[in-house]
Coordinates of C-alpha atoms in Angstrom, one line a residue:
M8 CA 52.5 46.0 -32.1
A9 CA 49.5 47.4 -33.8
N10 CA 51.0 46.4 -37.1
S11 CA 51.4 42.9 -35.9
E12 CA 47.7 42.6 -34.8
E13 CA 46.6 44.2 -38.1
N14 CA 48.7 41.7 -40.0
E15 CA 47.3 38.8 -37.9
L16 CA 43.7 39.9 -38.4
Y17 CA 44.3 40.4 -42.1
M18 CA 45.7 36.9 -42.7
V19 CA 42.7 35.5 -40.6
K20 CA 40.2 37.3 -42.7
E21 CA 41.9 36.1 -45.9
A22 CA 41.6 32.4 -44.7
Q23 CA 38.0 32.9 -43.7
S24 CA 37.0 34.4 -47.1
L25 CA 38.5 31.4 -48.9
R26 CA 37.4 28.7 -46.4
K27 CA 34.2 27.8 -48.3
T28 CA 35.5 28.3 -51.8
D29 CA 39.1 27.3 -51.8
P30 CA 40.1 25.4 -48.6
C31 CA 43.5 24.6 -49.8
A32 CA 44.3 28.3 -50.3
A33 CA 42.7 29.0 -46.9
M34 CA 45.0 26.4 -45.3
A35 CA 48.0 28.0 -47.1
W36 CA 47.2 31.4 -45.3
I37 CA 46.7 29.6 -41.9
I38 CA 50.0 27.6 -42.3
T39 CA 51.8 30.9 -43.2
A40 CA 50.2 32.8 -40.4
K41 CA 50.7 30.2 -37.7
T42 CA 54.6 30.3 -38.4
M43 CA 54.5 34.0 -37.8
Y44 CA 52.0 34.1 -34.9
P45 CA 52.1 30.6 -33.2
N46 CA 50.2 31.9 -30.0
S47 CA 47.3 33.5 -31.8
F48 CA 43.9 32.1 -30.6
N49 CA 42.2 33.4 -33.8
L50 CA 44.5 31.6 -36.2
Q51 CA 44.3 28.3 -34.2
Y52 CA 40.6 28.6 -34.0
E53 CA 40.4 29.3 -37.8
A54 CA 42.5 26.3 -38.5
Y55 CA 40.1 24.2 -36.4
L56 CA 37.1 25.5 -38.3
L57 CA 38.7 24.7 -41.6
E58 CA 39.2 21.1 -40.6
R59 CA 35.7 21.0 -39.0
D60 CA 34.0 22.2 -42.2
G61 CA 36.0 19.6 -44.1
K62 CA 34.9 16.7 -41.9
N63 CA 38.5 16.0 -41.1
Y64 CA 37.9 14.4 -37.7
E65 CA 41.5 13.5 -36.9
E66 CA 43.0 16.9 -37.8
A67 CA 40.1 18.8 -36.3
A68 CA 40.9 16.9 -33.1
K69 CA 44.5 18.0 -33.2
C70 CA 43.5 21.6 -33.6
F71 CA 40.8 21.4 -30.9
S72 CA 43.4 19.8 -28.5
V73 CA 45.8 22.7 -29.0
I74 CA 43.0 25.3 -28.4
A75 CA 41.6 23.5 -25.5
T76 CA 45.1 23.1 -23.9
N77 CA 46.5 26.6 -24.5
F78 CA 43.4 28.8 -24.4
P79 CA 41.1 27.0 -21.8
N80 CA 39.3 30.0 -20.1
Q81 CA 39.5 33.0 -22.5
H82 CA 37.2 32.8 -25.5
T83 CA 33.6 32.5 -26.0
E84 CA 34.0 30.7 -29.3
L85 CA 35.8 27.8 -27.6
W86 CA 33.0 27.3 -25.0
Q87 CA 30.4 27.3 -27.7
E88 CA 32.3 24.3 -29.4
I89 CA 32.8 22.5 -26.1
N90 CA 29.0 22.8 -25.4
A91 CA 28.3 21.5 -28.9
L92 CA 30.7 18.7 -28.2
T93 CA 29.3 17.7 -24.9
N94 CA 25.6 18.0 -26.2
A95 CA 26.4 15.6 -29.0
L96 CA 27.9 13.1 -26.5
R97 CA 24.9 13.2 -24.3
N98 CA 22.7 12.4 -27.2
E99 CA 25.0 9.9 -28.9
N100 CA 22.3 7.8 -30.2
E101 CA 20.1 10.5 -31.6
N102 CA 22.5 12.8 -33.4
T103 CA 22.1 15.0 -36.4
P104 CA 24.9 14.9 -38.9
E105 CA 26.5 17.9 -37.4
Q106 CA 26.4 16.4 -33.9
E107 CA 27.8 13.2 -35.4
F108 CA 31.0 15.1 -36.3
Y109 CA 31.6 16.1 -32.8
V110 CA 31.2 12.5 -31.7
K111 CA 33.8 11.2 -34.1
M112 CA 36.2 14.1 -33.4
Y113 CA 36.0 13.2 -29.8
K114 CA 37.3 9.7 -30.4
H115 CA 40.4 11.3 -31.8
L116 CA 41.1 13.4 -28.8
T117 CA 43.7 12.1 -26.3
P118 CA 42.2 10.9 -22.9
E119 CA 43.8 13.8 -21.2
V120 CA 42.1 16.4 -23.3
Q121 CA 38.8 14.6 -23.2
H122 CA 38.9 14.6 -19.4
N123 CA 40.1 18.2 -19.3
I124 CA 37.1 19.1 -21.5
F125 CA 34.6 17.7 -19.0
M126 CA 36.3 19.3 -15.9
H127 CA 36.5 22.6 -17.6
T128 CA 32.8 22.4 -18.5
I129 CA 31.9 21.5 -15.0
N130 CA 33.9 24.5 -13.6
H131 CA 32.3 26.9 -16.0
S132 CA 28.7 25.7 -15.7
G133 CA 27.9 28.4 -13.2
D134 CA 24.3 28.2 -11.9
N135 CA 23.2 25.8 -14.6
L136 CA 23.1 22.8 -12.1
E137 CA 21.3 20.4 -14.5
Q138 CA 24.0 20.8 -17.2
C139 CA 26.8 20.3 -14.6
V140 CA 25.1 17.3 -13.4
Y141 CA 24.8 15.7 -16.8
I142 CA 28.4 16.5 -17.7
Y143 CA 29.4 14.7 -14.5
I144 CA 27.4 11.7 -15.6
L145 CA 28.8 11.9 -19.0
M146 CA 32.4 12.0 -17.5
F147 CA 31.7 9.1 -15.3
N148 CA 30.6 6.9 -18.3
K149 CA 33.6 7.9 -20.3
F150 CA 36.0 7.8 -17.3
P151 CA 34.7 5.4 -14.7
K152 CA 37.7 5.9 -12.5
S153 CA 36.9 9.5 -12.1
A154 CA 33.7 8.7 -10.0
I155 CA 36.0 7.7 -7.1
T156 CA 37.0 11.3 -6.5
Q157 CA 34.3 13.3 -8.2
A158 CA 31.2 11.4 -7.0
P159 CA 30.8 13.1 -3.6
R160 CA 30.6 16.5 -5.5
L161 CA 27.9 15.2 -7.9
L162 CA 25.9 13.6 -5.0
E163 CA 25.9 16.9 -3.2
M164 CA 24.7 18.6 -6.4
L165 CA 21.9 16.1 -6.7
A166 CA 20.9 16.7 -3.1
E167 CA 20.9 20.4 -3.7
G168 CA 18.8 20.1 -6.9
M169 CA 16.2 17.9 -5.1
K170 CA 15.2 21.1 -3.0
T171 CA 13.8 22.8 -6.2
D172 CA 13.0 19.9 -8.6
P173 CA 12.8 16.5 -6.5
D174 CA 11.2 14.5 -9.4
L175 CA 14.0 15.2 -11.9
Y176 CA 17.0 14.9 -9.5
Q177 CA 15.6 11.8 -7.7
R178 CA 15.2 10.2 -11.2
I179 CA 18.7 11.0 -12.1
L180 CA 20.0 9.8 -8.8
V181 CA 18.4 6.4 -8.9
E182 CA 18.4 5.7 -12.7
E183 CA 21.8 7.2 -13.7
V184 CA 24.1 7.9 -10.9
L185 CA 23.7 5.1 -8.3
P186 CA 24.2 2.3 -10.9
M187 CA 27.5 3.9 -11.9
I188 CA 28.8 4.0 -8.3
Q189 CA 27.2 0.8 -6.8
N190 CA 30.5 -1.3 -7.1
K191 CA 32.6 1.3 -5.2
P192 CA 30.5 3.7 -3.4
P193 CA 32.3 6.9 -2.1
E194 CA 32.4 7.8 1.6
L195 CA 29.8 10.4 2.4
S196 CA 28.8 12.2 5.6
P197 CA 25.9 10.4 7.3
N198 CA 23.6 13.4 6.8
L199 CA 24.2 13.4 3.1
A200 CA 24.0 9.5 2.6
C201 CA 20.7 9.5 4.7
R202 CA 19.2 12.3 2.6
L203 CA 20.1 10.4 -0.6
Y204 CA 18.5 7.3 0.6
T205 CA 15.3 8.9 1.9
S206 CA 15.0 10.6 -1.6
S207 CA 15.6 7.3 -3.4
L208 CA 12.9 5.6 -1.1
E209 CA 10.5 8.4 -2.0
F210 CA 11.1 7.8 -5.7
Y211 CA 10.5 4.1 -5.5
L212 CA 7.5 4.4 -3.2
R213 CA 5.8 6.6 -5.8
Q214 CA 6.4 3.8 -8.3
I215 CA 5.0 1.2 -5.8
M216 CA 1.8 3.1 -5.4
D217 CA 1.3 3.4 -9.3
E218 CA 2.2 -0.1 -10.3
S219 CA 0.9 -3.6 -9.6
D220 CA 4.2 -5.6 -10.0
T221 CA 6.4 -4.0 -7.3
A222 CA 9.1 -6.6 -6.8
D223 CA 11.7 -4.8 -9.0
A224 CA 11.0 -1.6 -7.0
W225 CA 11.7 -3.3 -3.6
K226 CA 14.8 -5.0 -5.2
N227 CA 16.0 -1.5 -5.9
I228 CA 15.1 -0.1 -2.7
F229 CA 17.2 -2.8 -0.8
K230 CA 20.1 -2.2 -3.3
V231 CA 20.1 1.5 -2.7
L232 CA 20.0 0.7 1.0
M233 CA 23.1 -1.4 0.6
I234 CA 24.9 1.3 -1.3
C235 CA 24.2 4.0 1.2
G236 CA 25.2 1.6 4.0
Q237 CA 28.5 1.1 2.3
M238 CA 28.9 5.0 2.2
M239 CA 28.7 5.0 5.9
G240 CA 30.5 1.9 6.7
W241 CA 27.4 0.1 8.0
E242 CA 27.1 -3.7 8.5
P243 CA 25.5 -5.0 5.3
F244 CA 21.7 -5.9 5.5
L245 CA 20.1 -8.7 3.5
P246 CA 19.4 -8.4 -0.1
F247 CA 15.8 -8.4 -1.3
S248 CA 14.1 -11.6 -2.2
K249 CA 10.3 -12.0 -2.3
N250 CA 10.9 -15.7 -1.3
V251 CA 12.5 -14.8 2.0
N252 CA 10.3 -15.0 5.2
Q253 CA 10.1 -11.5 6.9
N254 CA 11.1 -13.4 10.2
V255 CA 14.6 -13.6 8.5
Y256 CA 14.7 -9.8 7.9
W257 CA 13.5 -9.1 11.5
E258 CA 16.1 -11.4 13.1
K259 CA 18.8 -9.7 11.1
L260 CA 17.6 -6.3 12.3
V261 CA 17.5 -7.5 16.0
D262 CA 21.1 -8.9 15.5
I263 CA 22.4 -5.5 14.2
L264 CA 20.4 -3.7 16.9
S265 CA 22.1 -5.7 19.6
G266 CA 25.5 -4.4 18.5
S267 CA 24.7 -0.8 17.7
P268 CA 24.7 2.3 20.0
A269 CA 21.4 3.9 21.1
G270 CA 19.7 5.8 18.3
S271 CA 21.8 4.3 15.6
S272 CA 21.2 5.7 12.1
Q273 CA 22.0 2.2 10.9
V274 CA 19.1 0.6 12.8
L275 CA 17.0 3.6 12.1
F276 CA 17.0 3.1 8.3
Y277 CA 17.1 -0.6 8.2
A278 CA 14.1 -0.7 10.6
T279 CA 12.2 2.0 8.5
T280 CA 12.8 0.0 5.4
L281 CA 11.6 -3.2 6.9
F282 CA 8.6 -1.4 8.4
I283 CA 7.6 0.1 4.9
Y284 CA 8.1 -3.2 3.2
S285 CA 5.9 -5.0 5.8
L286 CA 3.2 -2.2 5.6
H287 CA 3.2 -2.5 1.9
G288 CA 2.6 -6.1 2.0
Y289 CA -0.1 -5.6 4.5
I290 CA -1.9 -2.8 2.5
R291 CA -1.5 -4.7 -0.8
N292 CA -2.9 -8.0 0.5
C293 CA -5.8 -6.1 2.0
K294 CA -7.3 -6.3 -1.5
L295 CA -7.9 -9.5 -3.3
R296 CA -9.8 -10.5 -6.4
I297 CA -12.9 -12.5 -5.7
E298 CA -15.4 -13.4 -8.5
D299 CA -13.6 -10.9 -11.0
A300 CA -13.9 -8.1 -8.5
E301 CA -11.2 -6.4 -6.2
V302 CA -12.5 -7.0 -2.7
S303 CA -11.0 -5.2 0.3
H304 CA -10.4 -6.7 3.7
V305 CA -11.1 -4.9 6.9
L306 CA -9.7 -5.8 10.3
V307 CA -12.5 -6.3 12.7
E308 CA -13.0 -7.7 16.3
G309 CA -13.9 -11.4 16.2
F310 CA -16.6 -13.0 18.3
M311 CA -15.7 -14.7 21.6
E312 CA -17.9 -17.8 22.4
W313 CA -19.9 -17.4 25.6
S314 CA -20.5 -20.2 28.0
P315 CA -23.5 -20.1 30.7
E316 CA -21.1 -21.9 33.1
G317 CA -18.8 -18.9 33.2
D318 CA -15.5 -20.5 32.4
G319 CA -13.6 -17.3 33.0
S320 CA -13.1 -16.7 29.2
E321 CA -14.5 -13.2 29.5
V322 CA -11.8 -12.1 31.8
P323 CA -9.7 -9.6 29.9
S324 CA -6.3 -11.2 28.8
M325 CA -3.0 -9.1 28.9
E326 CA -1.8 -11.1 25.9
P327 CA -2.4 -9.7 22.3
P328 CA -5.3 -11.1 20.3
K329 CA -4.9 -13.9 17.8
F330 CA -5.8 -13.7 14.2
S331 CA -8.5 -16.1 12.9
L332 CA -7.7 -17.9 9.8
T333 CA -11.0 -17.1 8.1
T334 CA -9.8 -16.7 4.4
A335 CA -6.8 -18.0 2.3
I336 CA -5.2 -14.6 2.5
S337 CA -5.4 -14.3 6.5
P338 CA -2.1 -15.9 7.2
E339 CA -0.2 -13.6 4.8
L340 CA -2.1 -10.5 6.0
S341 CA -1.6 -11.3 9.8
K342 CA 2.2 -11.9 9.2
A343 CA 2.7 -8.7 7.4
F344 CA 0.7 -6.8 10.0
L345 CA 2.6 -8.1 13.0
H346 CA 6.0 -7.4 11.4
A347 CA 4.9 -3.9 10.7
A348 CA 3.8 -3.5 14.1
Q349 CA 7.1 -4.9 15.5
C350 CA 9.0 -2.4 13.5
W351 CA 6.5 0.4 14.4
Q352 CA 7.0 -0.2 18.1
L353 CA 10.8 -0.3 17.8
L354 CA 10.8 2.9 15.8
N355 CA 8.6 4.7 18.3
T356 CA 10.9 4.1 21.2
D357 CA 12.7 7.2 22.8
Q358 CA 15.8 6.5 20.8
F359 CA 14.4 6.6 17.3
Q360 CA 10.9 8.5 17.5
R361 CA 12.0 12.0 16.6
D362 CA 14.0 11.0 13.6
F363 CA 11.4 8.4 12.4
S364 CA 8.7 10.9 12.8
Q365 CA 10.6 13.3 10.4
L366 CA 11.2 10.4 7.9
M367 CA 7.5 9.5 7.8
L368 CA 6.7 13.3 7.0
A369 CA 9.1 13.2 4.2
L370 CA 7.7 10.1 2.5
P371 CA 4.3 9.7 0.6
L372 CA 2.8 7.1 3.1
A373 CA 0.0 9.2 4.8
P374 CA -2.9 6.9 3.4
W375 CA -1.0 3.7 4.4
I376 CA -0.1 5.0 7.8
S377 CA -3.6 6.2 8.8
R378 CA -5.0 2.8 7.9
F379 CA -2.2 0.9 9.8
L380 CA -2.4 3.1 13.0
F381 CA -6.3 2.5 13.1
D382 CA -5.9 -1.2 12.7
L383 CA -3.0 -1.1 15.2
A384 CA -5.2 0.6 17.8
I385 CA -7.9 -1.9 17.0
Y386 CA -5.5 -4.8 17.5
F387 CA -4.3 -3.4 20.9
G388 CA -7.8 -2.7 22.0
H389 CA -7.2 1.1 22.3
R390 CA -10.8 2.0 21.6
D391 CA -10.5 5.8 22.3
E392 CA -7.4 6.1 20.1
A393 CA -9.2 4.2 17.3
N394 CA -12.2 6.6 17.4
K395 CA -9.9 9.6 17.1
L396 CA -8.0 8.1 14.2
M397 CA -11.3 7.2 12.6
A398 CA -12.2 10.9 12.6
D399 CA -9.0 11.6 10.6
M400 CA -9.5 9.0 8.0
T401 CA -11.5 10.7 5.2
T402 CA -11.1 8.6 2.2
Q403 CA -13.0 5.4 3.3
S404 CA -16.5 4.5 2.2
S405 CA -19.5 4.7 4.6
L406 CA -19.7 0.9 4.4
V407 CA -16.2 0.6 5.8
Q408 CA -16.9 3.2 8.5
S409 CA -20.0 1.5 9.6
L410 CA -18.3 -1.8 9.8
Q411 CA -15.4 -0.4 11.9
I412 CA -17.9 1.4 14.2
L413 CA -19.6 -2.0 14.7
S414 CA -16.3 -3.5 15.5
L415 CA -15.4 -0.9 18.1
N416 CA -18.7 -1.6 19.6
L417 CA -18.0 -5.4 19.9
M418 CA -14.6 -4.5 21.4
Q419 CA -16.1 -2.8 24.4
G420 CA -18.1 -6.0 24.9
S421 CA -21.7 -4.6 24.5
M422 CA -23.2 -3.4 21.2
T423 CA -24.8 -0.1 21.6
L424 CA -27.6 1.6 19.7
Q425 CA -25.1 3.2 17.4
G426 CA -23.6 -0.2 16.7
F427 CA -27.0 -1.6 15.8
Q428 CA -27.7 1.3 13.5
C429 CA -24.4 0.5 11.8
I430 CA -25.7 -3.0 11.2
L431 CA -28.7 -1.6 9.4
K432 CA -26.6 0.6 7.2
I433 CA -24.1 -2.2 6.3
I434 CA -27.3 -4.3 5.4
S435 CA -28.6 -1.4 3.2
E436 CA -25.2 -1.1 1.4
L437 CA -24.2 -4.7 0.7
P438 CA -22.0 -5.0 -2.3
A439 CA -22.7 -7.1 -5.4
T440 CA -19.8 -9.7 -4.9
Q441 CA -21.4 -12.7 -3.1
G442 CA -18.3 -14.3 -1.6
Q443 CA -18.5 -17.2 0.8
L444 CA -19.2 -17.8 4.5
L445 CA -16.1 -17.7 6.7
E446 CA -14.8 -20.2 9.2
N447 CA -13.6 -19.3 12.8
M448 CA -15.6 -16.2 13.2
S449 CA -16.1 -17.2 16.9
L450 CA -13.4 -18.7 19.1
K451 CA -13.5 -19.7 22.8
G452 CA -11.4 -18.4 25.5
H453 CA -9.3 -15.7 23.8
R454 CA -9.8 -12.3 22.0
H455 CA -9.2 -12.6 18.3
M456 CA -9.2 -10.5 15.2
V457 CA -10.8 -11.1 11.7
F458 CA -9.9 -10.0 8.3
L459 CA -13.3 -9.6 6.9
P460 CA -13.7 -9.3 3.1
L461 CA -16.3 -6.9 1.9
T462 CA -18.6 -9.4 0.3
R463 CA -22.3 -9.8 0.9
S464 CA -21.7 -13.2 2.5
A465 CA -19.1 -12.1 4.9
L466 CA -20.8 -8.8 5.9
V467 CA -24.3 -10.4 6.5
Q468 CA -22.4 -13.2 8.5
Y469 CA -20.7 -10.5 10.7
C470 CA -23.8 -8.7 11.4
V471 CA -25.7 -11.8 12.2
G472 CA -22.9 -12.8 14.5
A473 CA -23.0 -9.4 16.2
I474 CA -26.6 -9.7 16.9
I475 CA -26.5 -13.3 18.0
S476 CA -23.6 -12.5 20.4
R477 CA -25.7 -9.7 22.1
L478 CA -29.0 -11.9 22.3
S479 CA -27.6 -15.4 23.1
R480 CA -27.2 -14.7 26.9
K481 CA -30.8 -13.9 27.1
V482 CA -31.9 -17.4 26.2
Y483 CA -30.3 -18.4 29.6
E484 CA -32.4 -15.8 31.5
P485 CA -35.8 -16.6 33.2
N486 CA -39.0 -16.0 31.0
C487 CA -37.1 -15.6 27.6
P488 CA -39.8 -14.4 25.2
D489 CA -41.0 -16.7 22.5
R490 CA -40.3 -14.1 19.9
L491 CA -36.7 -13.7 20.8
L492 CA -36.2 -17.5 20.7
G493 CA -37.9 -17.6 17.3
D494 CA -35.7 -14.7 16.0
L495 CA -32.6 -16.4 17.1
L496 CA -33.6 -19.5 15.3
V497 CA -33.8 -17.6 12.2
L498 CA -30.3 -16.0 12.7
Q499 CA -28.9 -19.4 13.7
Q500 CA -29.4 -20.7 10.2
L501 CA -26.0 -19.3 9.3
N502 CA -24.4 -20.7 12.5
L503 CA -25.9 -24.0 13.2
L504 CA -22.8 -26.1 13.1
N505 CA -20.8 -23.6 15.0
D506 CA -23.0 -23.0 17.8
V507 CA -24.8 -26.3 18.5
L508 CA -25.3 -25.5 22.2
L509 CA -27.3 -22.3 21.5
T510 CA -29.6 -24.2 19.3
Q511 CA -30.1 -27.0 21.6
Q512 CA -30.9 -24.5 24.4
I513 CA -33.6 -22.8 22.3
F514 CA -35.3 -26.0 21.4
S515 CA -35.0 -27.2 25.0
L516 CA -37.0 -24.1 26.2
I517 CA -39.6 -24.6 23.3
K518 CA -40.3 -28.2 24.6
Q519 CA -40.8 -27.0 28.0
R520 CA -43.6 -24.7 27.1
K521 CA -47.4 -25.4 26.4
S522 CA -47.4 -23.1 23.6
F523 CA -44.9 -21.4 21.4
N524 CA -45.2 -18.3 19.2
L525 CA -43.0 -19.0 16.0
R526 CA -44.2 -16.1 13.9
T527 CA -41.2 -16.5 11.6
L528 CA -41.6 -20.1 10.6
S529 CA -43.5 -19.6 7.3
T530 CA -41.4 -16.6 6.1
Y531 CA -37.8 -16.9 7.4
I532 CA -36.9 -20.5 8.6
I533 CA -35.8 -22.7 5.5
A534 CA -33.0 -24.7 7.2
I535 CA -34.1 -28.3 7.1
D536 CA -32.4 -29.2 10.4
L537 CA -34.5 -26.7 12.2
I538 CA -37.6 -27.6 10.3
E539 CA -37.0 -31.4 11.1
E540 CA -36.6 -30.4 14.8
L541 CA -39.7 -28.5 14.9
S542 CA -41.6 -31.4 13.3
H543 CA -40.1 -33.6 15.8
I544 CA -41.4 -31.5 18.7
W545 CA -44.9 -31.4 17.1
N546 CA -45.0 -35.1 16.6
T547 CA -43.7 -36.0 20.1
Q548 CA -46.1 -33.6 21.8
L549 CA -49.4 -35.2 20.6
E550 CA -50.5 -36.2 24.0
D551 CA -49.8 -32.7 25.5
N552 CA -51.7 -29.5 25.1
F553 CA -49.0 -27.9 22.8
E554 CA -49.8 -25.0 20.6
L555 CA -47.7 -23.6 17.8
T556 CA -48.6 -20.1 16.8
S557 CA -47.5 -19.2 13.3
S558 CA -48.2 -16.8 10.5
P559 CA -50.3 -18.2 7.6
I560 CA -48.6 -19.9 4.8
S561 CA -46.8 -17.2 2.9
S562 CA -45.6 -17.1 -0.8
G563 CA -42.1 -17.4 0.5
T564 CA -41.2 -13.6 -0.3
P565 CA -40.6 -11.7 3.0
T566 CA -42.3 -8.5 3.3
A567 CA -42.2 -5.8 5.9
A568 CA -45.3 -7.1 7.7
S569 CA -44.9 -10.8 7.0
G570 CA -43.6 -11.6 10.4
A571 CA -46.1 -9.5 12.4
V572 CA -48.2 -11.3 14.8
G573 CA -51.9 -10.4 14.9
S574 CA -55.3 -11.7 14.1
Q575 CA -54.2 -13.6 11.1
N576 CA -51.8 -15.8 13.0
R577 CA -53.0 -19.5 13.1
R578 CA -52.8 -21.6 16.3
I579 CA -52.1 -25.2 15.6
G580 CA -52.6 -27.5 18.6
T581 CA -51.4 -31.1 19.1
R582 CA -54.0 -32.5 21.6
G583 CA -56.8 -33.9 19.6
A584 CA -55.5 -32.2 16.5
D585 CA -58.0 -32.4 13.6
K586 CA -56.9 -33.5 10.2
G587 CA -57.0 -29.9 9.0
A588 CA -54.6 -28.7 11.6
R589 CA -52.2 -31.6 10.8
D590 CA -52.4 -30.9 7.2
E591 CA -51.7 -27.3 7.7
F592 CA -48.7 -28.1 9.7
K593 CA -47.4 -30.4 7.1
A594 CA -48.0 -27.8 4.3
I595 CA -46.1 -25.3 6.2
T596 CA -43.1 -27.7 6.6
R597 CA -43.3 -28.9 2.9
Q598 CA -43.4 -25.2 1.8
Q599 CA -40.2 -24.3 3.9
I600 CA -38.3 -27.4 2.9
A601 CA -39.0 -26.6 -0.7
R602 CA -37.3 -23.2 -0.1
C603 CA -34.2 -24.7 1.4
N604 CA -32.0 -23.8 -1.6
E605 CA -32.9 -20.2 -1.4
N606 CA -30.1 -17.8 -0.7
V607 CA -29.9 -17.7 3.1
I608 CA -27.6 -14.6 2.9
T609 CA -30.4 -12.5 1.1
L610 CA -33.0 -14.1 3.4
L611 CA -31.2 -13.0 6.7
A612 CA -30.4 -9.6 5.2
N613 CA -34.0 -9.0 4.5
F614 CA -34.9 -10.4 8.0
I615 CA -32.6 -7.9 9.7
S616 CA -33.8 -5.0 7.7
Q617 CA -37.5 -5.8 8.0
E618 CA -37.5 -7.0 11.5
H619 CA -35.1 -4.3 12.9
L620 CA -37.6 -2.9 15.3
M621 CA -38.3 -6.2 16.9
L622 CA -34.6 -6.9 17.2
A623 CA -34.0 -3.5 18.7
Q624 CA -36.6 -4.3 21.3
H625 CA -34.9 -7.6 22.1
I626 CA -31.5 -6.0 22.5
F627 CA -32.3 -2.7 24.1
G628 CA -35.9 -3.0 25.3
I629 CA -36.9 -0.1 23.1
S630 CA -39.6 0.4 20.5
Q631 CA -38.8 3.7 18.8
P632 CA -37.6 3.7 15.2
V633 CA -33.9 2.8 15.2
E634 CA -33.3 5.3 12.4
T635 CA -33.8 8.2 14.6
I636 CA -30.5 7.3 16.4
V637 CA -27.7 9.4 14.9
I638 CA -24.1 8.4 14.6
K639 CA -21.6 10.9 15.6

């Protein structure tokens, strides 16, 4: 026996010594030795090396097949060659000349040997999970039918790998594995299929948060949902299309819900996907480009028109609020919000709440969810809950926070000192983007919500509306002060067409008085309609002892003291009015008409800022500085 082994080793060494210098002589030694020792690994391996070094792909494949078939588990040298072969196949498009040999040799192997190489490699990968996963993928590419039986094991490995390196294995799952099995997904346990879908969803959500064009990501999410649904035998959901109305998805979900048992995983995942899709549409559309700037929209409480007759519109309604169509994006925003709210309410019923909460913790949705929950609390009028949620929102700007606090004030029906200070903070932090005035800020008979763009015009309009809504009722109280009526006229310059009754009531009260202190005329009133009405009152009261008190003619630039009433105020009477008085009144009106094209938004922002003490006195009956009130 010893002599036999010695002879074998001797012949192998002779062949090795001649392999580089005389391949033909080396082959002669190998052929001779193989007839004497046909079961020798060393001889078979040396024969393979001789063909490999000679770049003889076909002959090397024959030798490799013999080794791989007869000595699959015994020799380190064989596994080194198998690893080199599989590495070359994995990088087939970027191979070195040495790796190119393995790719060409592989093509000469029989399919059975090819498949066995992959399986042997997988079975001997040990703890090298990443290598094992890539060999599976390589095998599925070369032998697609093998995925039918082997895919469950690969998917289990991916789920295991995600515990330690979620980014890597999620990418492998969605980019490499799922496309290979999508035409015939294997049956999986519900737990594994749900884990894989959740991981895929997490992967694509990260893409959605980083990219502006997200249609492809949503198309892939719905595709993965279909694949995982097939794994568990679910009724198919609808494929994704950005042109499909979300009502269609909701109706399909309701149809599936009606035929499913309580707490169905199918409904849970379909509803969760639809919720996130609607939520993303809502969050995305809350930002819009206006005047080359990205402008956010904030959900706020709209104003309810008040009637002195008391038509019952102030009685709280059990119906949910409406959405005012204030901007072009309002319809799309409101639809996305309402669909997200529908899904949220379904998923927070007893049958789904626990599993849904766990899903939300696993997905990177915290910023979206906190914004949505706050807006949902605003929508349903849950003021205490909204205040609590606001305390948890740390990423918003002070401008947004002030606006939301003001909105919560208006929700409770009466603006507080805190709300008024928020108005002053908003005015002090107005953005540069001008924007446009909004329609339908005030509605009659029903609570409503407004998506307010953070532009100068919209913010000043909202602040003005908040003050008017607080002061307008005082116009119908006995002995309403001249100053309050005058200040309301200034504010009404943004709202003349939308609140004609209030303006008419103010002028009716002015006509009933023998004198009127309009301290703001020469500084803040530039609307032609108001100036013409004041001129009409002046001209029609010539026979009455009517006195109009106004500040002196100003330069048109408001200052902190320009509206103050004091010894400088000028009284202009109508009875026996001399030419000087008439000329002065005409001069004031001409001056204000000449200013009619001034930016009324800037004018009213200055008015609120400079006259805030007087406004606070009108609203709250106080005279101390409003800045001393601290928001908590």
